[in-house]
Amino acid sequence: MRSAIVSAALATATCLAFAQDVQERVIKFGHLNNTDHPVSMGVKKFAELLAAKSGGKLKVQEFPSNQLGNELQQQSALQGGVQEMSAPATTSLAGIVKEFGLVDFPFSVSNYAQADALLDGPLGQALIARLPEKGLVALGYWDLGFRNVTNSRRPITKAEDLDGLKIRVIPNPVFLDTFKAFKANPVPMPFAELYGALESKAVDGQENPFAVILSNKFFEVNKFVSATNHVYAANIVLVSKRFWDKLSPAEQKMMHEAADEARGYQRKVSREAAAKAVGELQAKGMQYNEVSPAEQARMRTVAKPVTEKFAAAYDPAIVKLYNDELARLSK
């Protein structure tokens, strides 16, 4: 009987400690994508898992479709502590930790298994370790997918087909120089302005993962979609460090666990959506073509001077880690 009383008392004490360690909080989670996009599905899964782990105390409020501003505005809001979370493309972090540009190097990985191993392994963790001093904490990487070119003029079957095309790219030096290497005319532009620019023919085309192309109805303004698979793109789950530092160790643990569990789900739905999106884009009237492995290898060679130039400006230790990891993964 006494042991039962002691056990009950301990259980009560544990519950009380838990209750004190976990406070009622509303977490504003902003992102750029529409609610039918796999990033939104990842946010919803994370919210569901976090609510379950915290007994409903940690509530995630989703703000999709640029509601809280573009990627850089949301990044500033996280750094300033006025927004708690976001899930931008890793690309947007190259402005504060330039080595994130390594993730954008063209034709570096050729499949999802390599991409996951690169980001979940030592390289991805080394990049994450550089964020706290910039006011950000990262809980891991989500899938955005391989980026592919669409345009209104012609199919892209080889490097030369990009010659002279005005292609909207992310405002990022690696993307700009990569497309210049292919003799395209890259135009940096915020994502929110892209549809209008394609519609008015201010640009001929753009490059994004298939699910993004479908979700944003680019099939209405571009006829050709080519599986160039030139860059593997990832989203990164970010938390404001100012917010993070207010959390108890128990709350931080719940956030980490919910993010880890949501990651597998998000990647699965994202990759299923990419495969399905190709068929849907064709059904909407887009002309689809693949780029042969031999041609992709040729394009990698064309882009090599770009990657070498940027790698020379990065921390040599991180570049060595990146090259070692790629060599290990390609075996």
CSV table of C-alpha atoms in Angstrom, one decimal:
chain,number,residue,atom,x,y,z
A,1,MET,CA,0.0,0.0,0.0
A,2,ARG,CA,2.8,2.4,1.0
A,3,SER,CA,4.6,1.8,-2.3
A,4,ALA,CA,1.4,2.6,-4.2
A,5,ILE,CA,1.1,5.8,-2.3
A,6,VAL,CA,4.8,6.7,-3.0
A,7,SER,CA,4.3,5.8,-6.7
A,8,ALA,CA,1.2,8.0,-6.8
A,9,ALA,CA,3.0,10.9,-5.1
A,10,LEU,CA,5.9,10.6,-7.5
A,11,ALA,CA,3.6,10.5,-10.5
A,12,THR,CA,1.8,13.6,-9.2
A,13,ALA,CA,5.2,15.3,-8.6
A,14,THR,CA,6.3,14.4,-12.2
A,15,CYS,CA,3.0,15.8,-13.6
A,16,LEU,CA,3.4,19.0,-11.6
A,17,ALA,CA,7.0,19.4,-12.8
A,18,PHE,CA,5.9,18.7,-16.3
A,19,ALA,CA,3.1,21.3,-15.9
A,20,GLN,CA,5.6,23.9,-14.7
A,21,ASP,CA,8.1,23.0,-17.5
A,22,VAL,CA,5.5,23.3,-20.2
A,23,GLN,CA,3.7,26.6,-20.5
A,24,GLU,CA,0.8,27.7,-22.7
A,25,ARG,CA,2.4,29.1,-25.8
A,26,VAL,CA,1.2,30.1,-29.3
A,27,ILE,CA,3.9,29.6,-32.0
A,28,LYS,CA,3.5,31.6,-35.2
A,29,PHE,CA,4.8,29.4,-38.0
A,30,GLY,CA,5.1,31.3,-41.3
A,31,HIS,CA,6.1,30.1,-44.7
A,32,LEU,CA,5.8,31.0,-48.4
A,33,ASN,CA,3.8,28.1,-49.7
A,34,ASN,CA,0.1,27.5,-50.3
A,35,THR,CA,-1.9,25.2,-48.0
A,36,ASP,CA,-1.9,22.4,-50.6
A,37,HIS,CA,1.9,22.3,-50.6
A,38,PRO,CA,4.0,19.6,-48.8
A,39,VAL,CA,5.6,22.3,-46.6
A,40,SER,CA,2.2,23.2,-45.3
A,41,MET,CA,1.5,19.5,-44.7
A,42,GLY,CA,4.7,19.3,-42.7
A,43,VAL,CA,3.7,22.3,-40.6
A,44,LYS,CA,0.3,20.7,-39.8
A,45,LYS,CA,2.0,17.4,-38.9
A,46,PHE,CA,4.5,19.2,-36.7
A,47,ALA,CA,1.7,21.2,-35.0
A,48,GLU,CA,-0.3,17.9,-34.4
A,49,LEU,CA,2.8,16.1,-32.9
A,50,LEU,CA,3.8,19.1,-30.7
A,51,ALA,CA,0.2,19.5,-29.3
A,52,ALA,CA,0.1,15.8,-28.5
A,53,LYS,CA,3.5,15.9,-26.7
A,54,SER,CA,2.7,19.1,-24.7
A,55,GLY,CA,-0.8,18.1,-23.7
A,56,GLY,CA,-2.2,20.8,-25.9
A,57,LYS,CA,-0.1,23.6,-24.4
A,58,LEU,CA,2.3,24.3,-27.3
A,59,LYS,CA,0.0,25.5,-30.1
A,60,VAL,CA,1.2,26.1,-33.6
A,61,GLN,CA,-0.6,28.7,-35.7
A,62,GLU,CA,0.2,28.4,-39.4
A,63,PHE,CA,0.6,31.5,-41.6
A,64,PRO,CA,1.0,30.2,-45.2
A,65,SER,CA,1.3,32.0,-48.6
A,66,ASN,CA,3.7,34.9,-47.6
A,67,GLN,CA,1.1,36.2,-45.0
A,68,LEU,CA,4.0,37.2,-42.7
A,69,GLY,CA,6.2,38.5,-45.6
A,70,ASN,CA,8.7,37.1,-47.9
A,71,GLU,CA,11.6,34.8,-46.8
A,72,LEU,CA,14.0,37.5,-45.8
A,73,GLN,CA,11.3,39.5,-44.0
A,74,GLN,CA,10.3,36.4,-42.0
A,75,GLN,CA,14.0,35.7,-41.3
A,76,SER,CA,14.3,39.2,-39.8
A,77,ALA,CA,11.2,38.7,-37.8
A,78,LEU,CA,12.6,35.5,-36.3
A,79,GLN,CA,15.9,37.2,-35.5
A,80,GLY,CA,14.0,40.0,-33.8
A,81,GLY,CA,11.8,37.6,-31.9
A,82,VAL,CA,8.4,38.8,-33.3
A,83,GLN,CA,7.8,35.5,-35.1
A,84,GLU,CA,8.6,32.1,-33.6
A,85,MET,CA,9.1,29.8,-36.6
A,86,SER,CA,9.4,29.5,-40.4
A,87,ALA,CA,10.5,26.9,-43.0
A,88,PRO,CA,12.3,28.7,-45.8
A,89,ALA,CA,14.4,27.2,-48.5
A,90,THR,CA,18.0,26.9,-47.2
A,91,THR,CA,18.9,29.2,-50.1
A,92,SER,CA,17.6,32.2,-48.1
A,93,LEU,CA,20.3,31.6,-45.4
A,94,ALA,CA,23.3,32.1,-47.7
A,95,GLY,CA,23.1,35.8,-46.9
A,96,ILE,CA,23.9,35.3,-43.2
A,97,VAL,CA,25.9,32.0,-43.4
A,98,LYS,CA,27.4,31.9,-46.9
A,99,GLU,CA,28.4,28.2,-46.6
A,100,PHE,CA,24.7,27.4,-47.0
A,101,GLY,CA,25.4,28.1,-50.7
A,102,LEU,CA,27.0,24.6,-50.8
A,103,VAL,CA,23.4,23.1,-50.6
A,104,ASP,CA,22.6,25.0,-53.9
A,105,PHE,CA,25.6,23.7,-55.9
A,106,PRO,CA,24.2,22.4,-59.2
A,107,PHE,CA,24.2,18.6,-59.9
A,108,SER,CA,25.9,17.7,-56.6
A,109,VAL,CA,23.4,14.9,-55.6
A,110,SER,CA,21.5,12.7,-58.0
A,111,ASN,CA,18.8,11.1,-55.8
A,112,TYR,CA,16.8,11.6,-52.6
A,113,ALA,CA,18.9,9.1,-50.6
A,114,GLN,CA,22.1,11.1,-51.3
A,115,ALA,CA,20.3,14.4,-50.5
A,116,ASP,CA,19.0,13.1,-47.1
A,117,ALA,CA,22.4,11.7,-46.1
A,118,LEU,CA,24.1,14.9,-47.0
A,119,LEU,CA,21.7,17.1,-45.0
A,120,ASP,CA,21.1,14.8,-42.0
A,121,GLY,CA,24.8,14.0,-41.7
A,122,PRO,CA,27.8,15.9,-40.6
A,123,LEU,CA,27.6,18.6,-43.3
A,124,GLY,CA,24.0,19.6,-42.6
A,125,GLN,CA,24.7,19.6,-38.8
A,126,ALA,CA,27.9,21.8,-39.3
A,127,LEU,CA,25.7,24.4,-41.2
A,128,ILE,CA,23.0,24.3,-38.5
A,129,ALA,CA,25.7,24.9,-35.8
A,130,ARG,CA,26.4,28.3,-37.4
A,131,LEU,CA,22.9,29.7,-37.0
A,132,PRO,CA,22.5,30.4,-33.3
A,133,GLU,CA,25.0,33.3,-33.4
A,134,LYS,CA,22.8,34.8,-36.2
A,135,GLY,CA,19.7,34.6,-33.9
A,136,LEU,CA,18.3,31.4,-35.4
A,137,VAL,CA,17.9,27.7,-34.3
A,138,ALA,CA,17.3,25.0,-36.8
A,139,LEU,CA,15.4,21.8,-36.1
A,140,GLY,CA,16.3,19.9,-39.3
A,141,TYR,CA,15.7,19.8,-43.1
A,142,TRP,CA,12.5,19.2,-45.0
A,143,ASP,CA,12.1,18.2,-48.7
A,144,LEU,CA,11.4,20.8,-51.3
A,145,GLY,CA,12.6,18.7,-54.2
A,146,PHE,CA,14.8,18.8,-57.3
A,147,ARG,CA,14.5,22.0,-59.1
A,148,ASN,CA,13.4,22.0,-62.8
A,149,VAL,CA,13.1,24.6,-65.5
A,150,THR,CA,9.8,25.7,-67.1
A,151,ASN,CA,9.5,28.3,-69.9
A,152,SER,CA,7.3,29.5,-72.6
A,153,ARG,CA,9.7,29.1,-75.6
A,154,ARG,CA,11.2,25.6,-75.9
A,155,PRO,CA,11.9,22.3,-74.2
A,156,ILE,CA,15.3,22.2,-72.4
A,157,THR,CA,17.0,19.0,-73.5
A,158,LYS,CA,20.7,20.2,-73.3
A,159,ALA,CA,22.7,23.0,-71.9
A,160,GLU,CA,22.5,25.0,-75.2
A,161,ASP,CA,18.7,25.2,-75.0
A,162,LEU,CA,19.0,27.7,-72.1
A,163,ASP,CA,21.0,30.1,-74.3
A,164,GLY,CA,19.3,33.5,-74.2
A,165,LEU,CA,16.3,32.6,-72.1
A,166,LYS,CA,15.2,35.1,-69.5
A,167,ILE,CA,14.9,32.8,-66.4
A,168,ARG,CA,13.7,34.0,-63.0
A,169,VAL,CA,16.1,32.7,-60.3
A,170,ILE,CA,16.2,33.0,-56.6
A,171,PRO,CA,18.1,36.2,-55.7
A,172,ASN,CA,21.2,34.1,-54.8
A,173,PRO,CA,24.7,34.4,-56.4
A,174,VAL,CA,25.1,30.6,-57.0
A,175,PHE,CA,21.9,30.5,-59.0
A,176,LEU,CA,22.8,33.6,-60.9
A,177,ASP,CA,26.2,32.4,-61.9
A,178,THR,CA,25.0,28.9,-62.7
A,179,PHE,CA,22.5,30.2,-65.2
A,180,LYS,CA,25.0,32.6,-66.7
A,181,ALA,CA,27.3,29.7,-67.2
A,182,PHE,CA,24.6,28.2,-69.4
A,183,LYS,CA,24.3,31.5,-71.3
A,184,ALA,CA,20.8,32.2,-70.0
A,185,ASN,CA,19.8,35.6,-68.8
A,186,PRO,CA,19.0,35.1,-65.1
A,187,VAL,CA,16.6,37.6,-63.5
A,188,PRO,CA,16.6,37.7,-59.7
A,189,MET,CA,13.1,38.3,-58.4
A,190,PRO,CA,11.0,37.7,-55.3
A,191,PHE,CA,8.8,34.6,-55.7
A,192,ALA,CA,5.6,36.7,-55.0
A,193,GLU,CA,6.2,38.6,-58.3
A,194,LEU,CA,6.9,35.6,-60.4
A,195,TYR,CA,3.5,34.6,-61.8
A,196,GLY,CA,2.8,38.2,-63.0
A,197,ALA,CA,6.3,38.3,-64.7
A,198,LEU,CA,5.7,35.0,-66.5
A,199,GLU,CA,2.2,36.2,-67.6
A,200,SER,CA,3.5,39.5,-69.0
A,201,LYS,CA,6.5,37.7,-70.6
A,202,ALA,CA,8.9,39.9,-68.6
A,203,VAL,CA,10.7,36.6,-68.1
A,204,ASP,CA,10.5,33.5,-70.3
A,205,GLY,CA,10.7,31.0,-67.5
A,206,GLN,CA,11.7,30.0,-64.0
A,207,GLU,CA,13.0,27.0,-62.1
A,208,ASN,CA,11.3,25.3,-59.1
A,209,PRO,CA,10.4,21.8,-57.9
A,210,PHE,CA,7.4,20.2,-59.7
A,211,ALA,CA,5.0,20.6,-56.7
A,212,VAL,CA,5.7,24.3,-56.5
A,213,ILE,CA,5.2,24.6,-60.3
A,214,LEU,CA,1.8,22.9,-60.0
A,215,SER,CA,0.7,24.6,-56.7
A,216,ASN,CA,1.4,28.1,-58.2
A,217,LYS,CA,-0.4,27.3,-61.5
A,218,PHE,CA,2.7,28.1,-63.7
A,219,PHE,CA,1.2,25.8,-66.3
A,220,GLU,CA,-1.2,28.7,-67.1
A,221,VAL,CA,1.8,30.9,-68.2
A,222,ASN,CA,4.5,28.4,-69.3
A,223,LYS,CA,4.1,25.6,-71.9
A,224,PHE,CA,7.4,23.6,-71.4
A,225,VAL,CA,8.5,21.8,-68.2
A,226,SER,CA,11.9,20.0,-68.4
A,227,ALA,CA,13.3,17.7,-65.7
A,228,THR,CA,16.7,19.3,-65.5
A,229,ASN,CA,17.0,18.2,-61.8
A,230,HIS,CA,19.8,20.8,-61.6
A,231,VAL,CA,19.7,21.5,-57.8
A,232,TYR,CA,18.2,19.5,-54.9
A,233,ALA,CA,16.4,22.0,-52.8
A,234,ALA,CA,15.6,21.7,-49.1
A,235,ASN,CA,13.6,23.7,-46.6
A,236,ILE,CA,15.0,24.2,-43.1
A,237,VAL,CA,12.8,24.4,-40.0
A,238,LEU,CA,13.8,27.5,-38.2
A,239,VAL,CA,13.0,28.8,-34.7
A,240,SER,CA,13.7,32.3,-33.4
A,241,LYS,CA,16.6,32.0,-30.9
A,242,ARG,CA,15.0,34.7,-28.7
A,243,PHE,CA,11.9,32.4,-28.5
A,244,TRP,CA,14.0,29.2,-28.1
A,245,ASP,CA,15.9,30.6,-25.2
A,246,LYS,CA,12.6,31.2,-23.3
A,247,LEU,CA,11.7,27.6,-23.6
A,248,SER,CA,12.3,25.1,-20.8
A,249,PRO,CA,14.6,22.0,-21.6
A,250,ALA,CA,11.3,19.9,-21.7
A,251,GLU,CA,9.7,22.3,-24.2
A,252,GLN,CA,12.9,22.3,-26.4
A,253,LYS,CA,13.0,18.5,-26.3
A,254,MET,CA,9.4,18.3,-27.4
A,255,MET,CA,10.1,20.7,-30.3
A,256,HIS,CA,13.1,18.6,-31.4
A,257,GLU,CA,11.1,15.4,-31.2
A,258,ALA,CA,8.1,16.8,-33.1
A,259,ALA,CA,10.4,18.2,-35.8
A,260,ASP,CA,12.2,14.9,-36.2
A,261,GLU,CA,9.0,12.9,-36.5
A,262,ALA,CA,7.4,15.4,-38.9
A,263,ARG,CA,10.5,15.3,-41.1
A,264,GLY,CA,9.9,11.7,-42.3
A,265,TYR,CA,6.3,12.4,-43.0
A,266,GLN,CA,7.0,15.7,-44.8
A,267,ARG,CA,9.6,14.1,-47.1
A,268,LYS,CA,7.3,11.2,-47.9
A,269,VAL,CA,4.3,13.5,-48.9
A,270,SER,CA,6.6,15.9,-50.7
A,271,ARG,CA,8.2,13.2,-52.9
A,272,GLU,CA,4.8,11.6,-53.6
A,273,ALA,CA,3.5,15.0,-54.6
A,274,ALA,CA,6.5,15.6,-57.0
A,275,ALA,CA,5.8,12.3,-58.8
A,276,LYS,CA,2.1,13.1,-59.0
A,277,ALA,CA,2.7,16.7,-60.1
A,278,VAL,CA,4.5,15.6,-63.3
A,279,GLY,CA,1.3,13.8,-64.5
A,280,GLU,CA,-0.9,16.7,-63.4
A,281,LEU,CA,1.2,19.3,-65.2
A,282,GLN,CA,1.0,17.2,-68.4
A,283,ALA,CA,-2.8,16.9,-67.9
A,284,LYS,CA,-2.9,20.7,-67.7
A,285,GLY,CA,-1.3,20.9,-71.1
A,286,MET,CA,2.4,21.3,-70.3
A,287,GLN,CA,4.9,19.6,-72.6
A,288,TYR,CA,7.2,17.5,-70.4
A,289,ASN,CA,10.7,16.1,-71.2
A,290,GLU,CA,13.5,14.5,-69.3
A,291,VAL,CA,17.2,15.4,-69.6
A,292,SER,CA,19.4,12.4,-70.2
A,293,PRO,CA,22.0,11.4,-67.5
A,294,ALA,CA,24.8,12.0,-70.0
A,295,GLU,CA,23.5,15.5,-70.7
A,296,GLN,CA,23.2,16.2,-67.0
A,297,ALA,CA,26.9,15.1,-66.5
A,298,ARG,CA,27.8,17.5,-69.3
A,299,MET,CA,25.9,20.3,-67.6
A,300,ARG,CA,27.7,19.5,-64.4
A,301,THR,CA,31.0,20.1,-66.2
A,302,VAL,CA,29.7,23.4,-67.6
A,303,ALA,CA,28.8,24.6,-64.1
A,304,LYS,CA,32.0,23.3,-62.4
A,305,PRO,CA,33.9,26.7,-62.6
A,306,VAL,CA,30.9,28.3,-60.8
A,307,THR,CA,31.1,25.8,-57.9
A,308,GLU,CA,34.9,26.1,-57.7
A,309,LYS,CA,34.6,29.9,-57.6
A,310,PHE,CA,32.2,29.9,-54.7
A,311,ALA,CA,33.8,27.1,-52.8
A,312,ALA,CA,37.1,29.2,-52.8
A,313,ALA,CA,35.2,31.9,-50.8
A,314,TYR,CA,33.8,29.5,-48.1
A,315,ASP,CA,35.3,28.2,-44.9
A,316,PRO,CA,37.8,25.5,-46.2
A,317,ALA,CA,36.9,23.1,-43.3
A,318,ILE,CA,33.2,23.1,-44.4
A,319,VAL,CA,34.1,22.8,-48.1
A,320,LYS,CA,36.4,19.8,-47.3
A,321,LEU,CA,33.5,18.2,-45.2
A,322,TYR,CA,31.2,18.8,-48.2
A,323,ASN,CA,33.6,17.2,-50.7
A,324,ASP,CA,34.3,14.3,-48.4
A,325,GLU,CA,30.6,13.6,-47.8
A,326,LEU,CA,29.9,13.8,-51.6
A,327,ALA,CA,32.7,11.3,-52.3
A,328,ARG,CA,31.4,9.0,-49.6
A,329,LEU,CA,27.8,9.2,-50.9
A,330,SER,CA,28.7,8.6,-54.5
A,331,LYS,CA,30.5,5.3,-53.8
